[in-house]
Tab-separated table of C-alpha atoms in Angstrom:
chain	number	residue	atom	x	y	z
A	1	MET	CA	-62.424	-34.055	11.566
A	2	ASP	CA	-59.586	-32.613	13.620
A	3	ARG	CA	-59.338	-34.089	17.070
A	4	GLN	CA	-57.060	-33.604	19.986
A	5	VAL	CA	-55.480	-36.866	21.054
A	6	PRO	CA	-53.330	-36.246	24.131
A	7	ARG	CA	-50.520	-38.635	25.023
A	8	VAL	CA	-48.857	-38.689	28.378
A	9	GLY	CA	-45.072	-38.630	28.182
A	10	TYR	CA	-42.200	-38.429	30.659
A	11	ARG	CA	-41.756	-34.876	31.799
A	12	PHE	CA	-38.217	-35.040	33.068
A	13	ILE	CA	-35.357	-37.339	32.185
A	14	ARG	CA	-32.031	-36.923	33.947
A	15	VAL	CA	-28.942	-39.084	34.207
A	16	ASP	CA	-28.313	-39.663	37.932
A	17	ALA	CA	-24.963	-38.206	38.863
A	18	ASP	CA	-24.366	-41.100	41.253
A	19	THR	CA	-24.833	-43.750	38.554
A	20	LYS	CA	-21.602	-45.155	37.171
A	21	ALA	CA	-21.338	-44.277	33.523
A	22	ALA	CA	-20.694	-47.171	31.208
A	23	LEU	CA	-18.081	-45.216	29.289
A	24	PRO	CA	-14.828	-43.911	30.777
A	25	ALA	CA	-16.176	-40.652	32.180
A	26	PRO	CA	-19.464	-38.782	31.863
A	27	GLU	CA	-17.876	-35.748	30.213
A	28	VAL	CA	-16.466	-37.720	27.275
A	29	ARG	CA	-19.711	-39.414	26.302
A	30	PRO	CA	-21.431	-37.704	23.387
A	31	ALA	CA	-24.595	-35.896	24.412
A	32	LEU	CA	-27.885	-35.593	22.532
A	33	ALA	CA	-30.712	-33.093	22.848
A	34	VAL	CA	-34.216	-33.976	21.676
A	35	LEU	CA	-36.008	-30.757	20.774
A	36	PRO	CA	-39.790	-30.418	20.954
A	37	PHE	CA	-41.320	-31.374	17.627
A	38	SER	CA	-42.761	-28.428	15.691
A	39	ASN	CA	-46.513	-28.481	15.170
A	40	LEU	CA	-46.981	-27.385	11.543
A	41	SER	CA	-50.537	-28.671	11.305
A	42	GLY	CA	-52.118	-25.306	12.043
A	43	ASP	CA	-54.102	-26.915	14.857
A	44	PRO	CA	-52.845	-25.961	18.337
A	45	ARG	CA	-54.649	-28.997	19.733
A	46	GLN	CA	-51.912	-31.166	18.219
A	47	ASP	CA	-49.252	-29.552	20.421
A	48	SER	CA	-49.720	-32.224	23.072
A	49	PHE	CA	-49.272	-34.975	20.479
A	50	ALA	CA	-46.068	-33.367	19.175
A	51	ASP	CA	-44.739	-32.993	22.724
A	52	GLY	CA	-45.717	-36.583	23.519
A	53	ILE	CA	-43.606	-37.903	20.650
A	54	ALA	CA	-40.545	-36.007	21.876
A	55	ASP	CA	-41.206	-37.125	25.468
A	56	GLU	CA	-41.373	-40.794	24.525
A	57	ILE	CA	-38.260	-40.560	22.350
A	58	ILE	CA	-36.375	-38.981	25.273
A	59	ALA	CA	-37.547	-41.773	27.568
A	60	ALA	CA	-36.558	-44.490	25.077
A	61	LEU	CA	-33.153	-42.978	24.282
A	62	SER	CA	-32.361	-42.529	27.975
A	63	ARG	CA	-32.154	-46.325	28.259
A	64	PHE	CA	-28.967	-46.282	26.170
A	65	ARG	CA	-25.719	-45.752	28.100
A	66	SER	CA	-23.319	-45.007	25.246
A	67	PHE	CA	-24.532	-41.404	25.051
A	68	ALA	CA	-26.201	-38.921	27.384
A	69	VAL	CA	-29.638	-37.399	26.786
A	70	ILE	CA	-30.226	-33.831	27.916
A	71	ALA	CA	-33.099	-33.353	30.373
A	72	ARG	CA	-36.466	-32.578	28.845
A	73	ASP	CA	-36.813	-29.275	30.730
A	74	CYS	CA	-33.577	-28.027	29.158
A	75	SER	CA	-34.356	-28.945	25.549
A	76	PHE	CA	-38.003	-27.857	25.780
A	77	ALA	CA	-36.873	-24.355	26.740
A	78	TYR	CA	-36.414	-23.835	22.985
A	79	LYS	CA	-40.019	-24.663	22.132
A	80	GLY	CA	-41.447	-22.170	19.672
A	81	ASN	CA	-38.087	-20.453	19.109
A	82	ALA	CA	-36.645	-20.428	15.591
A	83	THR	CA	-33.077	-20.780	16.869
A	84	ASP	CA	-30.220	-22.113	14.760
A	85	VAL	CA	-29.575	-25.713	15.774
A	86	ARG	CA	-25.831	-25.013	16.027
A	87	LYS	CA	-26.480	-22.337	18.639
A	88	ILE	CA	-28.765	-24.684	20.569
A	89	ALA	CA	-26.103	-27.398	20.526
A	90	ALA	CA	-23.468	-24.963	21.782
A	91	GLU	CA	-25.690	-23.613	24.556
A	92	LEU	CA	-26.704	-27.095	25.739
A	93	GLY	CA	-23.211	-28.538	25.295
A	94	VAL	CA	-24.350	-31.401	23.068
A	95	SER	CA	-22.829	-32.986	19.993
A	96	TYR	CA	-26.094	-34.056	18.361
A	97	VAL	CA	-29.623	-32.708	18.114
A	98	LEU	CA	-32.794	-34.573	17.202
A	99	GLU	CA	-35.601	-32.409	15.882
A	100	GLY	CA	-38.832	-33.018	14.043
A	101	SER	CA	-42.154	-31.723	12.843
A	102	ILE	CA	-45.776	-32.807	12.552
A	103	ARG	CA	-48.197	-32.031	9.726
A	104	GLN	CA	-51.865	-32.927	9.467
A	105	SER	CA	-54.305	-33.242	6.571
A	106	GLY	CA	-57.732	-34.394	7.669
A	107	THR	CA	-57.175	-37.599	9.614
A	108	ARG	CA	-53.721	-38.185	8.134
A	109	LEU	CA	-50.520	-37.285	9.950
A	110	ARG	CA	-46.978	-36.910	8.685
A	111	ILE	CA	-44.049	-36.847	11.102
A	112	VAL	CA	-40.518	-35.950	10.022
A	113	ALA	CA	-37.594	-36.701	12.358
A	114	GLU	CA	-34.026	-35.490	11.729
A	115	LEU	CA	-30.685	-36.045	13.454
A	116	VAL	CA	-28.293	-33.106	13.125
A	117	GLU	CA	-24.593	-32.825	13.963
A	118	GLY	CA	-24.448	-29.970	16.434
A	119	GLN	CA	-21.203	-28.252	15.493
A	120	SER	CA	-21.648	-28.130	11.722
A	121	GLY	CA	-25.432	-28.328	11.446
A	122	THR	CA	-25.033	-31.225	8.999
A	123	HIS	CA	-28.074	-33.457	8.642
A	124	MET	CA	-27.005	-37.019	9.454
A	125	TRP	CA	-30.337	-38.778	9.039
A	126	ALA	CA	-33.978	-38.027	8.329
A	127	GLN	CA	-37.077	-40.152	7.981
A	128	THR	CA	-40.736	-39.503	7.260
A	129	PHE	CA	-43.512	-41.406	9.033
A	130	ASP	CA	-47.100	-41.452	7.752
A	131	GLY	CA	-50.076	-42.507	9.861
A	132	THR	CA	-53.649	-41.702	10.790
A	133	LEU	CA	-55.448	-40.324	13.813
A	134	ASP	CA	-57.437	-43.557	14.017
A	135	GLU	CA	-54.283	-45.467	15.011
A	136	ILE	CA	-52.567	-42.655	16.818
A	137	PHE	CA	-51.055	-44.617	19.710
A	138	ASP	CA	-49.643	-47.382	17.508
A	139	PHE	CA	-48.293	-44.697	15.179
A	140	GLN	CA	-46.556	-42.922	18.050
A	141	ASP	CA	-45.059	-46.192	19.292
A	142	GLN	CA	-43.798	-46.993	15.780
A	143	ILE	CA	-42.016	-43.641	15.546
A	144	THR	CA	-40.470	-43.985	19.002
A	145	GLU	CA	-39.252	-47.524	18.327
A	146	ARG	CA	-37.690	-46.695	14.979
A	147	VAL	CA	-35.981	-43.501	16.125
A	148	ALA	CA	-34.660	-45.085	19.327
A	149	THR	CA	-33.259	-48.035	17.386
A	150	LEU	CA	-31.429	-45.942	14.790
A	151	ILE	CA	-29.914	-43.168	16.878
A	152	GLU	CA	-27.285	-45.183	18.772
A	153	PRO	CA	-25.578	-46.742	15.704
A	154	LEU	CA	-25.700	-43.375	13.916
A	155	ILE	CA	-23.990	-41.652	16.838
A	156	GLN	CA	-21.468	-44.481	17.239
A	157	THR	CA	-20.511	-44.318	13.561
A	158	ALA	CA	-20.178	-40.538	13.716
A	159	GLU	CA	-18.044	-40.741	16.865
A	160	ILE	CA	-15.734	-43.323	15.294
A	161	GLU	CA	-15.263	-41.128	12.232
A	162	ARG	CA	-14.739	-38.045	14.411
A	163	SER	CA	-12.073	-39.880	16.419
A	164	ARG	CA	-10.272	-40.989	13.247
A	165	ARG	CA	-10.456	-37.508	11.757
A	166	GLU	CA	-9.736	-35.284	14.760
A	167	ARG	CA	-7.816	-37.561	17.149
A	168	PRO	CA	-5.803	-40.096	15.117
A	169	GLY	CA	-3.515	-42.147	17.317
A	170	ASN	CA	-5.068	-40.757	20.505
A	171	VAL	CA	-4.511	-43.042	23.493
A	172	ALA	CA	-7.431	-41.655	25.519
A	173	THR	CA	-9.644	-44.482	26.768
A	174	TYR	CA	-12.727	-43.292	24.905
A	175	ASP	CA	-10.857	-43.197	21.601
A	176	ILE	CA	-9.409	-46.648	22.294
A	177	TYR	CA	-12.959	-47.865	22.895
A	178	LEU	CA	-14.135	-46.383	19.587
A	179	GLN	CA	-11.217	-47.950	17.694
A	180	ALA	CA	-11.993	-51.343	19.239
A	181	LEU	CA	-15.695	-50.980	18.461
A	182	ALA	CA	-14.929	-50.397	14.785
A	183	LYS	CA	-12.718	-53.491	14.605
A	184	ILE	CA	-14.869	-55.878	16.590
A	185	SER	CA	-17.834	-55.145	14.333
A	186	SER	CA	-16.015	-56.422	11.235
A	187	GLU	CA	-16.504	-60.087	12.297
A	188	THR	CA	-13.021	-61.176	11.140
A	189	GLU	CA	-10.496	-63.089	13.257
A	190	SER	CA	-7.641	-60.608	12.807
A	191	ASP	CA	-9.768	-57.549	13.616
A	192	ASN	CA	-11.235	-59.362	16.607
A	193	ALA	CA	-7.741	-59.980	17.996
A	194	ALA	CA	-6.801	-56.345	17.356
A	195	ALA	CA	-9.977	-55.172	19.108
A	196	TYR	CA	-9.215	-57.340	22.141
A	197	ALA	CA	-5.688	-55.910	22.349
A	198	LEU	CA	-7.085	-52.363	22.254
A	199	LEU	CA	-9.647	-53.164	24.943
A	200	MET	CA	-6.935	-54.614	27.183
A	201	GLN	CA	-4.957	-51.407	26.644
A	202	GLY	CA	-7.958	-49.385	27.751
A	203	LEU	CA	-8.584	-51.620	30.769
A	204	ALA	CA	-4.993	-51.129	31.902
A	205	ALA	CA	-5.904	-47.469	32.404
A	206	GLU	CA	-9.502	-47.967	33.585
A	207	PRO	CA	-9.902	-51.501	34.954
A	208	ASP	CA	-13.482	-50.942	36.156
A	209	ASN	CA	-14.884	-49.553	32.900
A	210	ALA	CA	-18.022	-51.585	32.204
A	211	GLN	CA	-18.134	-50.968	28.452
A	212	LEU	CA	-14.497	-51.968	27.975
A	213	LEU	CA	-15.035	-55.078	30.101
A	214	ALA	CA	-18.223	-56.010	28.246
A	215	HIS	CA	-16.708	-55.569	24.803
A	216	ALA	CA	-13.625	-57.571	25.810
A	217	THR	CA	-16.078	-60.258	26.932
A	218	TRP	CA	-17.771	-60.061	23.528
A	219	ALA	CA	-14.434	-60.351	21.710
A	220	LEU	CA	-13.383	-63.501	23.568
A	221	GLU	CA	-16.858	-65.048	23.451
A	222	HIS	CA	-17.023	-64.506	19.707
A	223	ARG	CA	-13.627	-66.171	19.276
A	224	TYR	CA	-14.523	-69.441	20.927
A	225	THR	CA	-18.016	-69.417	19.431
A	226	MET	CA	-16.456	-69.172	15.963
A	227	GLY	CA	-13.730	-71.705	16.802
A	228	TRP	CA	-10.875	-69.223	16.343
A	229	PRO	CA	-7.487	-69.703	18.078
A	230	ALA	CA	-7.502	-68.754	21.752
A	231	LEU	CA	-5.948	-65.467	22.904
A	232	THR	CA	-5.494	-66.525	26.530
A	233	ASP	CA	-4.629	-69.712	28.393
A	234	ASP	CA	-8.379	-70.384	28.535
A	235	ASP	CA	-10.687	-68.024	26.667
A	236	VAL	CA	-13.861	-69.437	28.252
A	237	GLN	CA	-12.663	-68.876	31.811
A	238	ALA	CA	-11.094	-65.490	31.021
A	239	CYS	CA	-14.324	-64.460	29.321
A	240	ALA	CA	-16.440	-65.467	32.331
A	241	ALA	CA	-14.168	-63.463	34.643
A	242	LEU	CA	-14.488	-60.376	32.421
A	243	ALA	CA	-18.263	-60.807	32.299
A	244	ARG	CA	-18.536	-60.919	36.090
A	245	ARG	CA	-16.524	-57.719	36.432
A	246	ALA	CA	-18.551	-56.002	33.710
A	247	LEU	CA	-21.824	-56.826	35.450
A	248	GLU	CA	-20.503	-55.567	38.781
A	249	HIS	CA	-19.631	-52.176	37.291
A	250	GLY	CA	-22.362	-51.871	34.646
A	251	ALA	CA	-25.499	-53.055	36.435
A	252	GLY	CA	-28.610	-52.181	34.462
A	253	ASP	CA	-26.815	-51.443	31.177
A	254	ALA	CA	-28.599	-53.476	28.500
A	255	MET	CA	-25.561	-53.659	26.224
A	256	VAL	CA	-23.307	-54.841	29.044
A	257	MET	CA	-25.818	-57.533	30.008
A	258	ALA	CA	-26.254	-58.576	26.373
A	259	HIS	CA	-22.545	-59.178	25.846
A	260	CYS	CA	-22.043	-60.841	29.227
A	261	GLY	CA	-25.098	-63.086	29.196
A	262	VAL	CA	-23.940	-65.133	26.209
A	263	ALA	CA	-20.538	-65.625	27.837
A	264	LEU	CA	-22.100	-66.670	31.146
A	265	MET	CA	-24.199	-69.310	29.374
A	266	GLN	CA	-20.973	-71.214	28.805
A	267	THR	CA	-20.557	-71.769	32.551
A	268	ASP	CA	-24.125	-71.527	33.876
A	269	TYR	CA	-26.931	-71.946	31.346
A	270	ASP	CA	-29.800	-70.578	33.454
A	271	TRP	CA	-27.879	-67.634	34.867
A	272	GLY	CA	-26.708	-66.571	31.434
A	273	LEU	CA	-30.208	-66.826	29.986
A	274	ALA	CA	-31.630	-64.787	32.885
A	275	VAL	CA	-29.091	-62.025	32.226
A	276	LEU	CA	-29.985	-62.011	28.519
A	277	GLN	CA	-33.693	-61.828	29.305
A	278	ALA	CA	-33.041	-58.900	31.636
A	279	ALA	CA	-31.039	-57.145	28.909
A	280	ALA	CA	-33.928	-57.340	26.443
A	281	GLU	CA	-36.405	-56.181	29.078
A	282	SER	CA	-34.137	-53.346	30.183
A	283	ASN	CA	-34.021	-51.843	26.687
A	284	PRO	CA	-36.444	-53.436	24.202
A	285	ASN	CA	-35.288	-50.970	21.526
A	286	ASN	CA	-31.661	-52.118	21.649
A	287	PRO	CA	-31.321	-54.615	18.768
A	288	MET	CA	-28.219	-56.267	20.224
A	289	ALA	CA	-29.927	-56.871	23.563
A	290	VAL	CA	-32.970	-58.345	21.836
A	291	VAL	CA	-31.047	-60.537	19.393
A	292	ARG	CA	-28.802	-61.884	22.136
A	293	ALA	CA	-31.849	-62.854	24.164
A	294	GLY	CA	-32.832	-64.793	21.045
A	295	VAL	CA	-29.427	-66.491	21.038
A	296	GLY	CA	-29.951	-67.427	24.673
A	297	HIS	CA	-33.266	-69.101	23.946
A	298	LEU	CA	-31.895	-70.716	20.792
A	299	HIS	CA	-29.308	-72.634	22.808
A	300	CYS	CA	-30.687	-72.755	26.355
A	301	GLY	CA	-34.378	-71.846	26.252
A	302	ASP	CA	-37.499	-72.194	24.142
A	303	ILE	CA	-37.233	-72.092	20.344
A	304	ARG	CA	-40.500	-70.161	20.155
A	305	ASP	CA	-39.040	-67.424	22.352
A	306	ALA	CA	-35.927	-67.436	20.182
A	307	PHE	CA	-38.075	-66.786	17.104
A	308	ARG	CA	-39.931	-63.996	18.915
A	309	HIS	CA	-36.756	-62.163	19.870
A	310	PHE	CA	-35.061	-62.681	16.507
A	311	HIS	CA	-38.062	-61.373	14.582
A	312	ARG	CA	-38.333	-58.326	16.851
A	313	ALA	CA	-34.628	-57.595	16.388
A	314	ASN	CA	-35.055	-57.977	12.639
A	315	ARG	CA	-37.941	-55.516	12.704
A	316	LEU	CA	-35.750	-53.073	14.631
A	317	THR	CA	-32.872	-53.363	12.132
A	318	PRO	CA	-34.265	-54.014	8.648
A	319	GLY	CA	-31.227	-53.766	6.394
A	320	ASP	CA	-29.225	-51.922	9.049
A	321	ARG	CA	-25.824	-52.696	10.540
A	322	GLY	CA	-26.108	-55.856	12.609
A	323	ALA	CA	-29.136	-57.265	10.774
A	324	HIS	CA	-27.177	-60.456	10.037
A	325	PHE	CA	-27.355	-61.491	13.698
A	326	SER	CA	-31.143	-61.776	13.752
A	327	LEU	CA	-31.392	-63.155	10.211
A	328	CYS	CA	-28.865	-65.894	10.967
A	329	GLY	CA	-30.637	-66.683	14.236
A	330	ILE	CA	-33.941	-67.166	12.438
A	331	ALA	CA	-32.219	-69.386	9.876
A	332	HIS	CA	-30.589	-71.506	12.593
A	333	ALA	CA	-33.939	-71.979	14.332
A	334	HIS	CA	-35.481	-73.173	11.062
A	335	VAL	CA	-32.685	-75.751	10.684
A	336	ILE	CA	-33.483	-77.050	14.172
A	337	LEU	CA	-37.125	-77.430	13.123
A	338	GLY	CA	-36.147	-79.265	9.944
A	339	GLU	CA	-37.373	-76.373	7.757
A	340	ASP	CA	-34.288	-76.160	5.584
A	341	ASP	CA	-35.875	-74.289	2.667
A	342	GLN	CA	-36.767	-71.422	4.982
A	343	ALA	CA	-33.356	-71.658	6.627
A	344	VAL	CA	-31.643	-71.127	3.264
A	345	ALA	CA	-33.866	-68.131	2.504
A	346	TRP	CA	-33.152	-66.390	5.813
A	347	ALA	CA	-29.457	-67.272	5.835
A	348	SER	CA	-29.062	-65.920	2.293
A	349	ARG	CA	-30.358	-62.564	3.536
A	350	ALA	CA	-27.927	-62.729	6.452
A	351	LEU	CA	-25.046	-63.426	4.070
A	352	ALA	CA	-25.985	-60.418	1.960
A	353	SER	CA	-25.984	-58.283	5.120
A	354	ASN	CA	-22.538	-59.479	6.265
A	355	PRO	CA	-20.525	-62.013	4.224
A	356	ASN	CA	-17.930	-62.346	7.027
A	357	PHE	CA	-20.261	-63.799	9.668
A	358	GLU	CA	-19.183	-67.429	9.760
A	359	ALA	CA	-22.259	-68.743	11.579
A	360	THR	CA	-24.332	-67.789	8.532
A	361	LEU	CA	-22.131	-70.006	6.375
A	362	TRP	CA	-22.519	-72.869	8.853
A	363	VAL	CA	-26.282	-72.667	8.446
A	364	LEU	CA	-26.149	-72.337	4.660
A	365	ILE	CA	-23.821	-75.333	4.372
A	366	ALA	CA	-25.999	-77.449	6.670
A	367	ALA	CA	-29.376	-76.528	5.202
A	368	SER	CA	-28.156	-76.909	1.611
A	369	ALA	CA	-26.687	-80.334	2.411
A	370	HIS	CA	-29.902	-81.476	4.091
A	371	LEU	CA	-31.793	-80.469	0.941
A	372	GLY	CA	-29.360	-82.404	-1.250
A	373	ARG	CA	-28.022	-79.222	-2.849
A	374	MET	CA	-24.419	-80.307	-2.527
A	375	GLU	CA	-23.077	-77.884	-5.118
A	376	GLU	CA	-24.431	-74.971	-3.080
A	377	ALA	CA	-23.176	-76.521	0.157
A	378	HIS	CA	-19.669	-76.898	-1.277
A	379	ARG	CA	-19.693	-73.327	-2.590
A	380	HIS	CA	-20.526	-72.013	0.873
A	381	LEU	CA	-17.939	-74.337	2.418
A	382	ALA	CA	-15.285	-72.870	0.121
A	383	ALA	CA	-16.263	-69.385	1.333
A	384	LEU	CA	-16.051	-70.545	4.951
A	385	ARG	CA	-12.591	-72.029	4.400
A	386	ARG	CA	-11.387	-68.724	2.989
A	387	LEU	CA	-12.279	-67.202	6.369
A	388	THR	CA	-11.217	-70.174	8.538
A	389	PRO	CA	-9.053	-72.637	6.573
A	390	ASP	CA	-8.870	-75.216	9.375
A	391	ILE	CA	-12.580	-75.308	10.249
A	392	THR	CA	-13.771	-78.583	11.801
A	393	ILE	CA	-16.970	-79.939	13.320
A	394	GLU	CA	-15.367	-80.001	16.762
A	395	ARG	CA	-14.310	-76.354	16.529
A	396	VAL	CA	-17.916	-75.340	15.914
A	397	ARG	CA	-19.323	-77.663	18.575
A	398	ALA	CA	-16.829	-76.510	21.210
A	399	GLY	CA	-18.014	-72.905	21.159
A	400	GLN	CA	-21.732	-73.552	21.671
A	401	ALA	CA	-23.561	-73.517	24.997
A	402	GLY	CA	-24.441	-77.175	25.449
A	403	LYS	CA	-27.615	-77.300	27.530
A	404	TYR	CA	-29.544	-78.793	24.597
A	405	PRO	CA	-26.968	-80.406	22.278
A	406	ASP	CA	-29.632	-81.050	19.630
A	407	ARG	CA	-29.811	-77.294	18.982
A	408	ILE	CA	-26.427	-77.360	17.247
A	409	ALA	CA	-26.542	-81.025	16.177
A	410	ALA	CA	-28.672	-80.309	13.103
A	411	VAL	CA	-26.136	-77.757	11.874
A	412	LEU	CA	-23.208	-80.068	12.593
A	413	ASP	CA	-24.908	-82.988	10.811
A	414	GLY	CA	-25.359	-80.899	7.675
A	415	MET	CA	-21.801	-79.602	7.778
A	416	ARG	CA	-20.569	-83.179	8.129
A	417	LEU	CA	-22.606	-84.191	5.067
A	418	ALA	CA	-20.944	-81.378	3.113
A	419	GLY	CA	-17.479	-82.668	3.961
A	420	VAL	CA	-16.365	-80.631	6.973
A	421	PRO	CA	-13.849	-82.830	8.856
A	422	ALA	CA	-14.615	-83.981	12.389
A	423	GLY	CA	-11.475	-82.656	14.075
A	424	LYS	CA	-10.249	-83.540	17.551
A	425	ALA	CA	-11.938	-82.748	20.836
A	426	ASN	CA	-8.804	-81.118	22.289
A	427	GLU	CA	-7.618	-79.219	19.220
A	428	ILE	CA	-8.474	-75.844	20.767
A	429	ARG	CA	-6.745	-74.980	24.021
A	430	LYS	CA	-9.133	-75.627	26.927
A	431	MET	CA	-12.069	-74.590	24.809
A	432	ARG	CA	-14.681	-75.941	27.194
A	433	PRO	CA	-14.786	-76.274	30.988
A	434	CYS	CA	-16.285	-79.340	32.659
A	435	PHE	CA	-20.048	-79.202	33.117
A	436	SER	CA	-22.409	-80.772	35.588
A	437	GLN	CA	-26.146	-80.130	35.309
A	438	GLY	CA	-25.701	-76.757	33.683
A	439	ARG	CA	-23.091	-75.419	36.117
A	440	ILE	CA	-19.348	-75.334	35.825
A	441	SER	CA	-17.792	-78.229	37.704
A	442	SER	CA	-15.309	-77.587	40.470
A	443	THR	CA	-12.976	-79.963	38.631
A	444	ALA	CA	-12.450	-77.269	36.019
A	445	GLY	CA	-10.523	-75.195	38.548
A	446	VAL	CA	-12.804	-72.168	38.252
A	447	ASP	CA	-14.777	-70.459	40.972
A	448	PRO	CA	-18.395	-71.251	40.052
A	449	GLY	CA	-19.666	-68.227	41.958
A	450	ARG	CA	-21.774	-65.656	40.184
A	451	PRO	CA	-21.040	-61.934	40.068
A	452	LYS	CA	-21.501	-60.116	43.354
A	453	LEU	CA	-24.026	-57.514	42.282
A	454	TRP	CA	-24.696	-54.974	44.989
A	455	SER	CA	-28.148	-53.975	43.737
A	456	GLY	CA	-31.764	-55.069	43.718
A	457	TRP	CA	-31.335	-55.666	39.984
A	458	GLY	CA	-28.676	-58.295	40.644
A	459	ARG	CA	-30.752	-60.051	43.282
A	460	GLU	CA	-33.750	-60.054	40.950
A	461	LEU	CA	-31.684	-61.897	38.339
A	462	GLU	CA	-30.526	-64.409	40.949
A	463	ILE	CA	-34.136	-65.132	41.900
A	464	ARG	CA	-35.197	-65.380	38.269
A	465	ALA	CA	-32.403	-67.818	37.455
A	466	GLU	CA	-33.246	-70.008	40.444
A	467	ALA	CA	-36.938	-69.974	39.544
A	468	ARG	CA	-36.075	-71.065	36.035
A	469	ARG	CA	-33.928	-73.877	37.419
A	470	TRP	CA	-36.419	-75.280	39.948
A	471	LYS	CA	-39.728	-74.544	38.225
A	472	ARG	CA	-39.090	-75.764	34.749
A	473	PRO	CA	-41.913	-76.310	32.262
A	474	ALA	CA	-42.779	-79.846	31.224
A	475	GLY	CA	-39.774	-79.731	28.918
A	476	PRO	CA	-38.140	-77.667	26.222
A	477	PHE	CA	-39.855	-77.331	22.886
A	478	VAL	CA	-38.735	-80.440	21.006
A	479	PRO	CA	-39.046	-80.133	17.221
A	480	SER	CA	-40.463	-83.383	15.903
A	481	ALA	CA	-38.966	-82.770	12.466
A	482	HIS	CA	-35.479	-82.631	13.950
A	483	LEU	CA	-36.070	-85.778	16.018
A	484	SER	CA	-37.086	-87.568	12.837
A	485	ARG	CA	-33.915	-86.371	11.132
A	486	LEU	CA	-31.758	-87.629	14.013
A	487	GLN	CA	-33.517	-90.993	13.951
A	488	ARG	CA	-32.901	-91.287	10.208
A	489	SER	CA	-29.224	-90.382	10.562
A	490	ALA	CA	-28.854	-92.950	13.351
């Protein structure tokens, strides 16, 4: 039987003109319009459901800062009009348009969502969602989550290609940012260094640009995490300084917080974890924010929370770009728990997603060695040495946040079994500052102060970090299987 199932959505979404844009200037960010979904069911009572889907997608997409979302009142002015999408894009001044339709047969619903390039009218992506009226709210949430997760990487990829095609060699800050984004995503040492150089070039022109600062933070953090040669006199300290500046100028941006939180964990475990938690809460549909919260818990929090975030990120990006982050995180957590069979299974999926992500090879080497599969461990070690010929245990250890050393110890033990050399503690220039109870020591010559965030958001994070420090649970989740392994190795 046909039923009307209303859903309350956000009526009006607008980017505040006083808010600092994360990208160089508001006018250069790509803009997206979400049109009202067409009700093709023949039942006018489903209009509110169709509008509710568009409303919730607008609300979810408005949490992303890398593109602008046109206000609902503007895009809904085209409701019921069979207007060419290219004309709509031109009139609204947007580069991309999201449209969709709803069909109904009995209690079954079919929703089709499509992303269209505004100038050419080319269809960039489309997906069909099937559900029932009996689970209407869950169905609507599923559509919103999936669409919100996919749109940003689709737009980023299109913008990178547009920049290469239409503006090759352009030195505008936005194009520099896009060039750096393409390189930093490749996960190779040489491209990482090239990305950092581009980001520094952009920051010379716009020193307060939060996205440039955050991605430069990511580039340096990834270098010392992977054990690559330093680009500065001290990558850890330079990275922390970039992170502080990024948070000052990009308060509330989930992607900025996600990149900065991991870097801050190197100098203040609880503060960094609080920033990562805030990133995931700020935009739960941003896979990078969610997966980095998982990384925070993996090294400095609760393993169970790490699993929760990694599995959510994996659900958001099944087979998509960046899936290797969550898959590798799950695998690493299984190694910590002594569940090496499962670790190999998850890490193998991560390797298939991105063969250049070295942390995946660490886990595969370690888990295979723990299982006695030395031939497999040596095969993965050979692949790792092709990426980093001088890999050592100390290089890997040096780049990890050290609040709970046992979280990386299981991986290091397995790598040692497979024949990775120990290395020297000082082989990487100033890889680690001095630590004292989770904070950077004054003996390291670095100001231990946190970012001065002139907002209630910043103060909330300060309070949350202090609460975590002084009101700890009985203790971190200690995997008994890993303790047994350490006792055996001792």
